[in-house]
Amino acid sequence: MMWFTKKDRIDDVARQLAHSPDFMCRRIECKGRNVYVLFLSNLINHAHLHQNVLSFIHEQQHISIDQLARCLPIGAVSICETEKEMASYIRDGWAGIYIEKEKRGLVVNIAEKVERSLEKAETESLVLGPKMSFTESIDTNIRILRQNVTDPKLVTEKIMIGVRNPLEVRVVYIEDIADETNVQTVKQRLEELHIDEVIDSSVLAQMLDDHAYTIFPQYLLTELPDRLAYSLLKGRIGIFVDRSPTVIICPTTFFSFFETTEDIYLRWAMSTVLRAVRMLGIFASIFLSPLYVAVITYHYEVIPSALLLTIGESRSRVPFPPVIEALFLEFMIELLREAGARLPTKVGQTMGIVGGIVLGQAAVDAGFTSNVLIIIVALSALGSFTAPSYEMGATIRILRFPIILLAAFWGLVGIFIGVSILLIHLLKMTSLGRPYLSPIYPFRFTDMKYALIRLPVRFYHQRPKTNRPQNSRRFSWREAMKRKDLDE
């Protein structure tokens, strides 16, 4: 669309902006030519508008679009060919400029972004290491990333997603480390998304999943800059979404969701112990309640006599079968957790503590459940909270319910059936086309130190093969061994 008269131009831009009441037009007469500045008043920085745009234009001796594009004291400047293009920039807080008898327009970035200050991470708390988290501004997040990763090969590619509500997405990776196939797969999946809008990075991650019907998360979401930097240096890819404080990391494995950056900051022995505690906690969270149901219902003989007497006394007043008893308590724990999450922080903490104690004791006194099962369900709940990833913790809590039902139907055989189905499902899963259970399947012994155990730093001279890095070497093994000899 070509540009015609002054009135046509202003009317067309206003129509593209749905004749918004905050749409403003300022006219400046400069050496016999009229200059028109268009903007949305609630999106711009008015000090920048008056000091760097209106005053600058008024002082010019000769005025033209090309001359303004070269000389305006603002960093972000772009020339527009159509009214639609200018209106799109104005929606983002830019100011549009056109001059009489000029066919092209100019836009300058004087947007005043609404964003919160840098704060501590809320969902990924750490004892050691940096505490700063990402914010909702993609420009701020990229700046934070560049402060953490100064590698000149760091690439940030911009992709716009959304038809009605376009949103900026940045794909970030280190060019000579990240696998080219992984990078192209991510960009292809993003470019093939033809949707109205993307609300948040967590929604985008679901759209990029390899398996849409599984309950297991396939991409890692983090709000920690150091975790993203660590992942990029291992050959992974990050995806920023504007207006979202979390970043998508891919490809990931099942074990990635049980790692924390604190594992790096602690001594290797302590990190190994903590990883083992997390894995045992997850195992207990999934199987403790089903084992109780299976043993009490079908397999009394596996319980020691002393303990069997205690359990018998505990259940003597309970009129329900073990499966109903277990499901009742599990459902009560989920209600308390959900209520605590939705209430204000201080009220939620009080609700969780008081509600758990009061309801638990009342349930025992009323004969709805036994003391033994309350201990087991409490341990199961604690085990699910050891997962550093909120999504994986929620997945673990959901898995308990079908396995409890299988245990109620067939006892230990039902649990083994559930475990077999679960393992088959995990073996078939991929993340960005890469095996989800790596390095267990396919087995890679050298990558075990990135999954289940933690070794001294000198053993991490190779990047994990699971990510297929182009440059797999982090440092020289021989130099590390020389260092070890000197230390000894």
Short mmCIF file of C-alpha atoms in Angstrom, two decimals:
data_model
loop_
_atom_site.label_atom_id
_atom_site.label_comp_id
_atom_site.label_asym_id
_atom_site.label_seq_id
_atom_site.Cartn_x
_atom_site.Cartn_y
_atom_site.Cartn_z
CA MET A 1 0.00 0.00 0.00
CA MET A 2 1.45 3.37 -1.03
CA TRP A 3 1.21 6.46 1.16
CA PHE A 4 -0.90 9.36 -0.11
CA THR A 5 -2.20 12.47 1.68
CA LYS A 6 -1.67 13.45 5.29
CA LYS A 7 -5.26 12.74 6.27
CA ASP A 8 -5.23 9.34 4.53
CA ARG A 9 -2.07 8.34 6.37
CA ILE A 10 -3.28 9.31 9.83
CA ASP A 11 -6.71 7.77 9.27
CA ASP A 12 -5.23 4.51 8.00
CA VAL A 13 -2.88 4.19 10.98
CA ALA A 14 -5.73 5.04 13.36
CA ARG A 15 -7.92 2.41 11.72
CA GLN A 16 -5.14 -0.17 12.13
CA LEU A 17 -5.14 0.74 15.84
CA ALA A 18 -8.95 0.38 16.11
CA HIS A 19 -9.29 4.19 16.64
CA SER A 20 -7.89 3.83 20.15
CA PRO A 21 -8.61 6.89 22.36
CA ASP A 22 -4.94 7.00 23.46
CA PHE A 23 -3.75 7.35 19.85
CA MET A 24 -2.11 10.78 19.51
CA CYS A 25 -0.80 12.86 16.62
CA ARG A 26 1.63 15.78 17.06
CA ARG A 27 2.29 18.21 14.20
CA ILE A 28 5.57 20.10 13.92
CA GLU A 29 6.20 22.77 11.30
CA CYS A 30 9.81 22.58 10.16
CA LYS A 31 11.06 24.94 7.41
CA GLY A 32 7.73 25.05 5.66
CA ARG A 33 7.07 21.30 5.86
CA ASN A 34 4.74 19.58 8.30
CA VAL A 35 6.08 16.63 10.30
CA TYR A 36 3.59 14.34 12.03
CA VAL A 37 4.49 12.17 15.04
CA LEU A 38 2.04 9.35 15.88
CA PHE A 39 2.06 7.30 19.08
CA LEU A 40 -0.02 5.62 21.80
CA SER A 41 0.28 7.87 24.84
CA ASN A 42 0.20 5.12 27.49
CA LEU A 43 3.02 3.08 25.93
CA ILE A 44 5.76 5.65 25.41
CA ASN A 45 8.31 7.47 27.53
CA HIS A 46 7.13 11.09 27.28
CA ALA A 47 10.51 12.50 28.30
CA HIS A 48 12.17 10.71 25.36
CA LEU A 49 9.41 11.90 23.04
CA HIS A 50 9.92 15.59 23.88
CA GLN A 51 13.72 15.61 24.31
CA ASN A 52 14.88 13.22 21.59
CA VAL A 53 12.12 13.43 18.97
CA LEU A 54 10.00 16.60 19.02
CA SER A 55 12.79 18.99 20.07
CA PHE A 56 15.29 17.39 17.71
CA ILE A 57 12.95 17.66 14.71
CA HIS A 58 12.11 21.29 15.52
CA GLU A 59 15.81 22.24 15.49
CA GLN A 60 16.58 20.74 12.06
CA GLN A 61 17.45 23.01 9.14
CA HIS A 62 16.68 20.43 6.45
CA ILE A 63 14.25 17.61 7.09
CA SER A 64 13.85 14.24 5.35
CA ILE A 65 13.17 10.64 6.32
CA ASP A 66 16.70 9.49 5.46
CA GLN A 67 18.28 12.39 7.36
CA LEU A 68 16.16 11.66 10.46
CA ALA A 69 17.00 7.94 10.28
CA ARG A 70 20.71 8.85 10.37
CA CYS A 71 20.67 11.62 12.96
CA LEU A 72 17.90 10.98 15.51
CA PRO A 73 19.52 10.46 18.96
CA ILE A 74 17.71 7.14 19.50
CA GLY A 75 19.29 3.72 19.02
CA ALA A 76 16.37 1.79 17.51
CA VAL A 77 15.13 3.37 14.26
CA SER A 78 13.41 1.73 11.30
CA ILE A 79 11.87 2.89 7.99
CA CYS A 80 8.30 1.74 7.21
CA GLU A 81 6.73 1.30 3.80
CA THR A 82 3.08 0.77 4.82
CA GLU A 83 0.58 1.99 7.37
CA LYS A 84 0.09 -1.56 8.65
CA GLU A 85 3.79 -1.90 9.41
CA MET A 86 3.86 1.44 11.22
CA ALA A 87 0.77 0.55 13.28
CA SER A 88 2.44 -2.70 14.33
CA TYR A 89 5.44 -0.77 15.69
CA ILE A 90 3.20 1.79 17.42
CA ARG A 91 1.44 -1.04 19.29
CA ASP A 92 4.83 -1.95 20.77
CA GLY A 93 5.45 1.56 22.08
CA TRP A 94 7.31 3.05 19.11
CA ALA A 95 6.54 6.49 17.64
CA GLY A 96 5.74 6.87 13.96
CA ILE A 97 7.02 9.85 11.95
CA TYR A 98 6.18 10.95 8.46
CA ILE A 99 6.84 14.12 6.51
CA GLU A 100 4.69 15.81 3.93
CA LYS A 101 5.50 14.76 0.36
CA GLU A 102 7.44 11.72 1.59
CA LYS A 103 6.23 8.23 0.60
CA ARG A 104 7.92 6.40 3.45
CA GLY A 105 7.52 6.64 7.19
CA LEU A 106 9.91 6.31 10.11
CA VAL A 107 9.49 4.65 13.51
CA VAL A 108 11.63 5.18 16.61
CA ASN A 109 11.66 3.15 19.81
CA ILE A 110 10.62 5.30 22.77
CA ALA A 111 8.67 2.54 24.54
CA GLU A 112 8.46 2.54 28.31
CA LYS A 113 8.41 -1.12 29.28
CA VAL A 114 6.53 -2.22 32.38
CA GLU A 115 8.69 -4.78 34.18
CA ARG A 116 9.60 -5.81 37.69
CA SER A 117 13.09 -5.44 39.11
CA LEU A 118 15.52 -8.34 39.37
CA GLU A 119 14.59 -10.60 42.26
CA LYS A 120 15.44 -13.96 43.81
CA ALA A 121 14.14 -17.09 42.14
CA GLU A 122 10.87 -18.25 43.70
CA THR A 123 10.42 -21.77 42.29
CA GLU A 124 14.11 -22.83 42.32
CA SER A 125 15.59 -21.88 45.67
CA LEU A 126 19.32 -22.35 46.23
CA VAL A 127 21.64 -22.25 49.25
CA LEU A 128 24.81 -21.65 47.20
CA GLY A 129 25.27 -19.90 43.88
CA PRO A 130 23.66 -16.82 42.24
CA LYS A 131 20.13 -16.04 43.42
CA MET A 132 19.06 -13.71 40.58
CA SER A 133 16.22 -14.85 38.30
CA PHE A 134 14.91 -13.88 34.88
CA THR A 135 12.10 -11.35 34.50
CA GLU A 136 9.17 -10.86 32.09
CA SER A 137 11.22 -8.61 29.74
CA ILE A 138 12.97 -10.50 26.96
CA ASP A 139 15.49 -7.65 26.47
CA THR A 140 16.44 -7.79 30.15
CA ASN A 141 16.72 -11.57 30.01
CA ILE A 142 19.02 -11.48 26.98
CA ARG A 143 21.18 -8.90 28.78
CA ILE A 144 21.37 -11.17 31.84
CA LEU A 145 22.32 -14.12 29.63
CA ARG A 146 25.10 -12.19 27.91
CA GLN A 147 26.51 -11.25 31.30
CA ASN A 148 26.61 -14.95 32.21
CA VAL A 149 27.79 -16.28 28.83
CA THR A 150 30.48 -14.09 27.23
CA ASP A 151 31.34 -16.64 24.54
CA PRO A 152 31.56 -14.79 21.16
CA LYS A 153 29.82 -17.78 19.52
CA LEU A 154 26.61 -17.19 21.49
CA VAL A 155 23.74 -16.89 18.98
CA THR A 156 20.33 -15.32 19.68
CA GLU A 157 17.88 -15.73 16.79
CA LYS A 158 14.59 -13.85 16.75
CA ILE A 159 11.33 -15.51 15.66
CA MET A 160 7.86 -13.94 15.84
CA ILE A 161 4.98 -16.28 16.82
CA GLY A 162 1.28 -15.50 16.86
CA VAL A 163 -1.12 -14.17 14.25
CA ARG A 164 -3.41 -11.96 16.34
CA ASN A 165 -1.05 -11.30 19.24
CA PRO A 166 2.53 -11.57 17.89
CA LEU A 167 5.14 -12.46 20.48
CA GLU A 168 8.90 -12.33 20.22
CA VAL A 169 10.74 -15.60 20.78
CA ARG A 170 14.53 -15.94 20.92
CA VAL A 171 16.38 -19.18 20.23
CA VAL A 172 19.77 -19.08 21.99
CA TYR A 173 22.66 -21.51 21.62
CA ILE A 174 26.45 -21.60 21.26
CA GLU A 175 27.17 -21.99 17.57
CA ASP A 176 30.16 -24.33 17.66
CA ILE A 177 28.80 -26.51 20.51
CA ALA A 178 25.08 -27.06 19.91
CA ASP A 179 24.18 -29.80 17.45
CA GLU A 180 23.00 -28.31 14.15
CA THR A 181 20.21 -30.89 13.82
CA ASN A 182 18.80 -29.90 17.22
CA VAL A 183 18.93 -26.20 16.31
CA GLN A 184 17.18 -26.71 12.98
CA THR A 185 14.52 -28.91 14.61
CA VAL A 186 13.71 -26.21 17.18
CA LYS A 187 13.51 -23.44 14.58
CA GLN A 188 11.39 -25.56 12.24
CA ARG A 189 8.89 -26.41 14.98
CA LEU A 190 8.65 -22.75 15.99
CA GLU A 191 8.16 -21.52 12.43
CA GLU A 192 5.44 -24.11 11.80
CA LEU A 193 3.29 -22.82 14.66
CA HIS A 194 0.33 -20.96 13.10
CA ILE A 195 -1.68 -19.90 16.15
CA ASP A 196 -3.33 -16.75 17.48
CA GLU A 197 -1.05 -16.31 20.47
CA VAL A 198 1.42 -17.87 22.90
CA ILE A 199 0.65 -16.91 26.49
CA ASP A 200 3.77 -18.20 28.23
CA SER A 201 6.90 -20.29 27.74
CA SER A 202 5.24 -23.22 29.53
CA VAL A 203 2.47 -23.17 26.89
CA LEU A 204 5.02 -22.99 24.07
CA ALA A 205 6.89 -25.97 25.54
CA GLN A 206 3.70 -28.05 25.30
CA MET A 207 3.31 -27.04 21.64
CA LEU A 208 6.86 -28.22 20.88
CA ASP A 209 6.55 -31.59 22.66
CA ASP A 210 7.49 -34.80 20.85
CA HIS A 211 4.68 -36.64 22.67
CA ALA A 212 1.59 -34.55 23.38
CA TYR A 213 -0.32 -37.20 25.36
CA THR A 214 2.27 -38.11 27.98
CA ILE A 215 2.19 -36.68 31.51
CA PHE A 216 6.00 -36.42 31.63
CA PRO A 217 7.54 -33.02 30.83
CA GLN A 218 9.90 -33.16 27.87
CA TYR A 219 11.46 -29.70 28.13
CA LEU A 220 12.99 -28.13 31.20
CA LEU A 221 11.67 -24.76 32.41
CA THR A 222 14.00 -22.63 34.51
CA GLU A 223 14.15 -19.08 35.84
CA LEU A 224 17.85 -19.29 36.79
CA PRO A 225 20.39 -17.63 34.43
CA ASP A 226 23.26 -19.81 35.69
CA ARG A 227 21.31 -23.00 34.91
CA LEU A 228 20.68 -21.81 31.35
CA ALA A 229 24.35 -20.86 30.94
CA TYR A 230 25.45 -24.27 32.23
CA SER A 231 23.04 -26.01 29.84
CA LEU A 232 24.19 -23.98 26.81
CA LEU A 233 27.80 -24.88 27.52
CA LYS A 234 26.78 -28.56 27.56
CA GLY A 235 25.34 -28.27 24.04
CA ARG A 236 21.68 -27.58 24.78
CA ILE A 237 19.39 -24.89 23.37
CA GLY A 238 17.42 -22.20 25.21
CA ILE A 239 14.15 -20.58 24.12
CA PHE A 240 13.14 -17.18 25.54
CA VAL A 241 9.54 -15.99 25.28
CA ASP A 242 8.70 -12.32 25.75
CA ARG A 243 6.59 -11.55 28.85
CA SER A 244 7.62 -14.88 30.44
CA PRO A 245 10.14 -15.20 33.32
CA THR A 246 10.99 -18.84 32.52
CA VAL A 247 13.22 -20.21 29.77
CA ILE A 248 12.78 -23.48 27.89
CA ILE A 249 15.83 -25.76 27.76
CA CYS A 250 16.04 -28.63 25.29
CA PRO A 251 16.79 -31.43 24.63
CA THR A 252 16.46 -32.91 28.12
CA THR A 253 16.46 -36.35 29.68
CA PHE A 254 14.44 -37.84 32.52
CA PHE A 255 17.38 -37.28 34.88
CA SER A 256 17.69 -33.58 33.96
CA PHE A 257 14.60 -32.87 36.07
CA PHE A 258 16.39 -34.13 39.21
CA GLU A 259 19.51 -31.99 38.77
CA THR A 260 20.07 -28.58 40.29
CA THR A 261 22.85 -26.07 39.76
CA GLU A 262 23.56 -26.46 43.46
CA ASP A 263 24.97 -29.90 42.59
CA ILE A 264 27.80 -28.04 40.84
CA TYR A 265 28.48 -25.63 43.69
CA LEU A 266 28.65 -28.34 46.38
CA ARG A 267 31.45 -30.84 46.85
CA TRP A 268 31.11 -33.86 44.58
CA ALA A 269 30.46 -36.34 47.43
CA MET A 270 27.65 -34.23 48.89
CA SER A 271 26.11 -33.75 45.43
CA THR A 272 26.09 -37.50 44.82
CA VAL A 273 24.38 -38.13 48.15
CA LEU A 274 21.76 -35.46 47.47
CA ARG A 275 21.02 -36.89 44.02
CA ALA A 276 20.58 -40.33 45.58
CA VAL A 277 18.25 -38.85 48.21
CA ARG A 278 16.14 -37.25 45.48
CA MET A 279 15.89 -40.48 43.48
CA LEU A 280 14.99 -42.47 46.61
CA GLY A 281 12.42 -39.82 47.52
CA ILE A 282 10.80 -40.10 44.09
CA PHE A 283 10.79 -43.90 44.31
CA ALA A 284 9.18 -43.73 47.76
CA SER A 285 6.65 -41.15 46.58
CA ILE A 286 5.42 -43.42 43.77
CA PHE A 287 5.50 -46.82 45.48
CA LEU A 288 5.04 -46.47 49.27
CA SER A 289 1.25 -46.05 49.21
CA PRO A 290 0.72 -48.77 46.55
CA LEU A 291 2.96 -51.15 48.54
CA TYR A 292 0.87 -50.51 51.66
CA VAL A 293 -2.35 -51.27 49.76
CA ALA A 294 -0.90 -54.39 48.12
CA VAL A 295 0.59 -55.82 51.31
CA ILE A 296 -2.40 -55.14 53.56
CA THR A 297 -4.85 -56.47 50.96
CA TYR A 298 -3.05 -59.57 49.64
CA HIS A 299 0.38 -60.17 51.20
CA TYR A 300 0.18 -60.21 55.00
CA GLU A 301 2.89 -62.87 55.07
CA VAL A 302 5.65 -60.42 54.05
CA ILE A 303 5.08 -58.24 57.15
CA PRO A 304 7.14 -59.09 60.27
CA SER A 305 4.98 -60.34 63.14
CA ALA A 306 5.72 -57.42 65.48
CA LEU A 307 4.88 -54.88 62.81
CA LEU A 308 1.80 -56.85 61.73
CA LEU A 309 0.40 -56.54 65.26
CA THR A 310 0.93 -52.77 65.22
CA ILE A 311 -0.73 -52.40 61.81
CA GLY A 312 -3.63 -54.61 62.91
CA GLU A 313 -4.26 -52.46 65.99
CA SER A 314 -4.01 -49.31 63.87
CA ARG A 315 -6.61 -50.55 61.37
CA SER A 316 -8.96 -52.17 63.89
CA ARG A 317 -11.36 -49.20 63.84
CA VAL A 318 -11.10 -48.45 60.08
CA PRO A 319 -14.24 -49.69 58.26
CA PHE A 320 -12.87 -49.13 54.74
CA PRO A 321 -10.62 -51.37 52.61
CA PRO A 322 -6.98 -50.19 52.29
CA VAL A 323 -7.46 -48.77 48.78
CA ILE A 324 -10.28 -46.43 49.89
CA GLU A 325 -8.28 -45.44 52.94
CA ALA A 326 -5.18 -44.65 50.82
CA LEU A 327 -7.09 -42.75 48.13
CA PHE A 328 -8.90 -40.71 50.80
CA LEU A 329 -5.63 -39.60 52.42
CA GLU A 330 -3.87 -38.94 49.11
CA PHE A 331 -6.80 -36.82 47.97
CA MET A 332 -6.75 -34.90 51.26
CA ILE A 333 -3.02 -34.18 50.86
CA GLU A 334 -3.61 -32.91 47.32
CA LEU A 335 -6.42 -30.65 48.55
CA LEU A 336 -4.14 -29.18 51.23
CA ARG A 337 -1.33 -28.64 48.73
CA GLU A 338 -3.60 -26.96 46.19
CA ALA A 339 -5.25 -24.76 48.84
CA GLY A 340 -1.86 -23.71 50.19
CA ALA A 341 -0.64 -22.82 46.70
CA ARG A 342 -3.66 -20.63 45.96
CA LEU A 343 -3.72 -18.75 49.27
CA PRO A 344 -1.36 -15.85 50.16
CA THR A 345 2.08 -17.08 51.22
CA LYS A 346 1.80 -16.70 55.01
CA VAL A 347 -1.78 -17.94 55.10
CA GLY A 348 -0.89 -20.86 52.82
CA GLN A 349 1.97 -22.01 55.06
CA THR A 350 -0.28 -21.88 58.13
CA MET A 351 -3.05 -23.68 56.27
CA GLY A 352 -0.69 -26.49 55.24
CA ILE A 353 0.73 -27.07 58.71
CA VAL A 354 -2.46 -26.66 60.76
CA GLY A 355 -4.63 -28.41 58.17
CA GLY A 356 -2.31 -31.41 57.96
CA ILE A 357 -2.08 -31.86 61.74
CA VAL A 358 -5.74 -31.21 62.54
CA LEU A 359 -7.24 -33.19 59.66
CA GLY A 360 -4.80 -36.06 60.10
CA GLN A 361 -5.51 -36.44 63.81
CA ALA A 362 -9.25 -36.02 63.26
CA ALA A 363 -9.23 -38.69 60.53
CA VAL A 364 -7.52 -41.17 62.87
CA ASP A 365 -9.86 -40.40 65.79
CA ALA A 366 -12.92 -40.75 63.54
CA GLY A 367 -11.73 -44.14 62.28
CA PHE A 368 -11.35 -43.05 58.65
CA THR A 369 -7.69 -44.06 58.46
CA SER A 370 -4.80 -45.55 60.43
CA ASN A 371 -1.73 -43.93 61.96
CA VAL A 372 0.58 -46.10 59.82
CA LEU A 373 -0.95 -44.90 56.56
CA ILE A 374 -0.70 -41.26 57.63
CA ILE A 375 3.06 -41.72 58.07
CA ILE A 376 3.34 -43.44 54.67
CA VAL A 377 1.30 -40.77 52.84
CA ALA A 378 3.30 -37.99 54.53
CA LEU A 379 6.56 -39.62 53.38
CA SER A 380 5.15 -39.97 49.87
CA ALA A 381 4.23 -36.28 49.78
CA LEU A 382 7.68 -35.26 51.04
CA GLY A 383 9.30 -37.49 48.43
CA SER A 384 7.46 -35.76 45.58
CA PHE A 385 8.64 -32.36 46.81
CA THR A 386 12.31 -33.38 46.48
CA ALA A 387 12.06 -33.06 42.68
CA PRO A 388 13.68 -29.70 41.76
CA SER A 389 11.27 -29.35 38.81
CA TYR A 390 7.70 -28.42 39.72
CA GLU A 391 6.35 -30.16 36.61
CA MET A 392 8.12 -33.43 37.40
CA GLY A 393 6.95 -33.27 41.02
CA ALA A 394 3.35 -32.91 39.83
CA THR A 395 3.85 -35.85 37.46
CA ILE A 396 5.11 -38.04 40.30
CA ARG A 397 2.07 -37.20 42.42
CA ILE A 398 -0.30 -38.12 39.58
CA LEU A 399 1.45 -41.46 38.98
CA ARG A 400 0.63 -42.64 42.50
CA PHE A 401 -3.10 -42.90 41.86
CA PRO A 402 -3.16 -45.43 38.96
CA ILE A 403 -0.49 -47.55 40.68
CA ILE A 404 -2.57 -47.58 43.90
CA LEU A 405 -5.52 -48.89 41.87
CA LEU A 406 -3.35 -51.57 40.21
CA ALA A 407 -2.11 -52.61 43.66
CA ALA A 408 -5.72 -52.86 44.87
CA PHE A 409 -6.69 -55.12 41.94
CA TRP A 410 -3.68 -57.47 41.74
CA GLY A 411 -1.36 -56.70 44.66
CA LEU A 412 2.38 -56.79 43.99
CA VAL A 413 1.70 -58.20 40.53
CA GLY A 414 -0.31 -55.06 39.76
CA ILE A 415 2.60 -52.87 40.90
CA PHE A 416 4.98 -54.79 38.64
CA ILE A 417 2.54 -54.34 35.74
CA GLY A 418 2.46 -50.60 36.44
CA VAL A 419 6.26 -50.41 36.59
CA SER A 420 6.56 -52.33 33.31
CA ILE A 421 4.09 -50.04 31.53
CA LEU A 422 5.91 -47.01 32.93
CA LEU A 423 9.33 -48.24 31.79
CA ILE A 424 8.09 -49.13 28.31
CA HIS A 425 6.54 -45.68 27.99
CA LEU A 426 9.77 -43.94 29.11
CA LEU A 427 11.90 -46.07 26.77
CA LYS A 428 9.78 -44.99 23.81
CA MET A 429 9.86 -41.29 24.68
CA THR A 430 12.15 -38.68 23.12
CA SER A 431 12.93 -35.04 23.75
CA LEU A 432 13.62 -33.12 20.56
CA GLY A 433 14.18 -36.48 18.91
CA ARG A 434 16.78 -37.57 21.51
CA PRO A 435 16.26 -40.59 23.87
CA TYR A 436 14.48 -39.54 27.06
CA LEU A 437 16.11 -42.18 29.29
CA SER A 438 19.67 -41.49 28.17
CA PRO A 439 22.29 -42.38 29.44
CA ILE A 440 20.50 -45.51 30.73
CA TYR A 441 19.00 -46.23 27.30
CA PRO A 442 20.94 -46.14 25.09
CA PHE A 443 23.58 -46.88 27.68
CA ARG A 444 26.46 -44.40 27.78
CA PHE A 445 28.83 -45.05 30.65
CA THR A 446 30.70 -41.75 30.23
CA ASP A 447 27.48 -39.76 30.64
CA MET A 448 26.48 -41.41 33.92
CA LYS A 449 28.37 -38.69 35.81
CA TYR A 450 25.90 -36.15 34.40
CA ALA A 451 22.83 -38.16 35.48
CA LEU A 452 23.04 -40.34 38.60
CA ILE A 453 26.34 -39.47 40.28
CA ARG A 454 28.66 -36.53 40.71
CA LEU A 455 32.44 -36.84 40.31
CA PRO A 456 35.32 -34.43 40.95
CA VAL A 457 35.56 -31.60 38.39
CA ARG A 458 38.61 -33.05 36.61
CA PHE A 459 36.47 -35.91 35.26
CA TYR A 460 34.19 -33.51 33.35
CA HIS A 461 36.56 -32.89 30.47
CA GLN A 462 33.95 -34.09 27.94
CA ARG A 463 30.49 -32.67 27.31
CA PRO A 464 27.61 -35.18 27.53
CA LYS A 465 27.26 -37.21 24.33
CA THR A 466 23.48 -37.25 24.75
CA ASN A 467 23.33 -33.64 23.46
CA ARG A 468 25.47 -34.51 20.40
CA PRO A 469 27.75 -31.46 20.82
CA GLN A 470 29.90 -30.42 17.86
CA ASN A 471 32.80 -29.69 20.19
CA SER A 472 32.76 -32.34 22.90
CA ARG A 473 35.95 -31.31 24.75
CA ARG A 474 35.72 -28.91 27.69
CA PHE A 475 39.38 -29.09 28.73
CA SER A 476 42.38 -31.35 28.37
CA TRP A 477 42.35 -34.60 30.39
CA ARG A 478 46.15 -34.67 30.42
CA GLU A 479 46.31 -31.21 31.98
CA ALA A 480 43.82 -32.35 34.60
CA MET A 481 45.93 -35.37 35.42
CA LYS A 482 49.05 -33.20 35.69
CA ARG A 483 47.16 -30.98 38.10
CA LYS A 484 46.19 -34.07 40.11
CA ASP A 485 49.83 -35.22 40.29
CA LEU A 486 50.93 -31.77 41.46
CA ASP A 487 48.25 -31.73 44.13
CA GLU A 488 49.43 -35.07 45.43
#
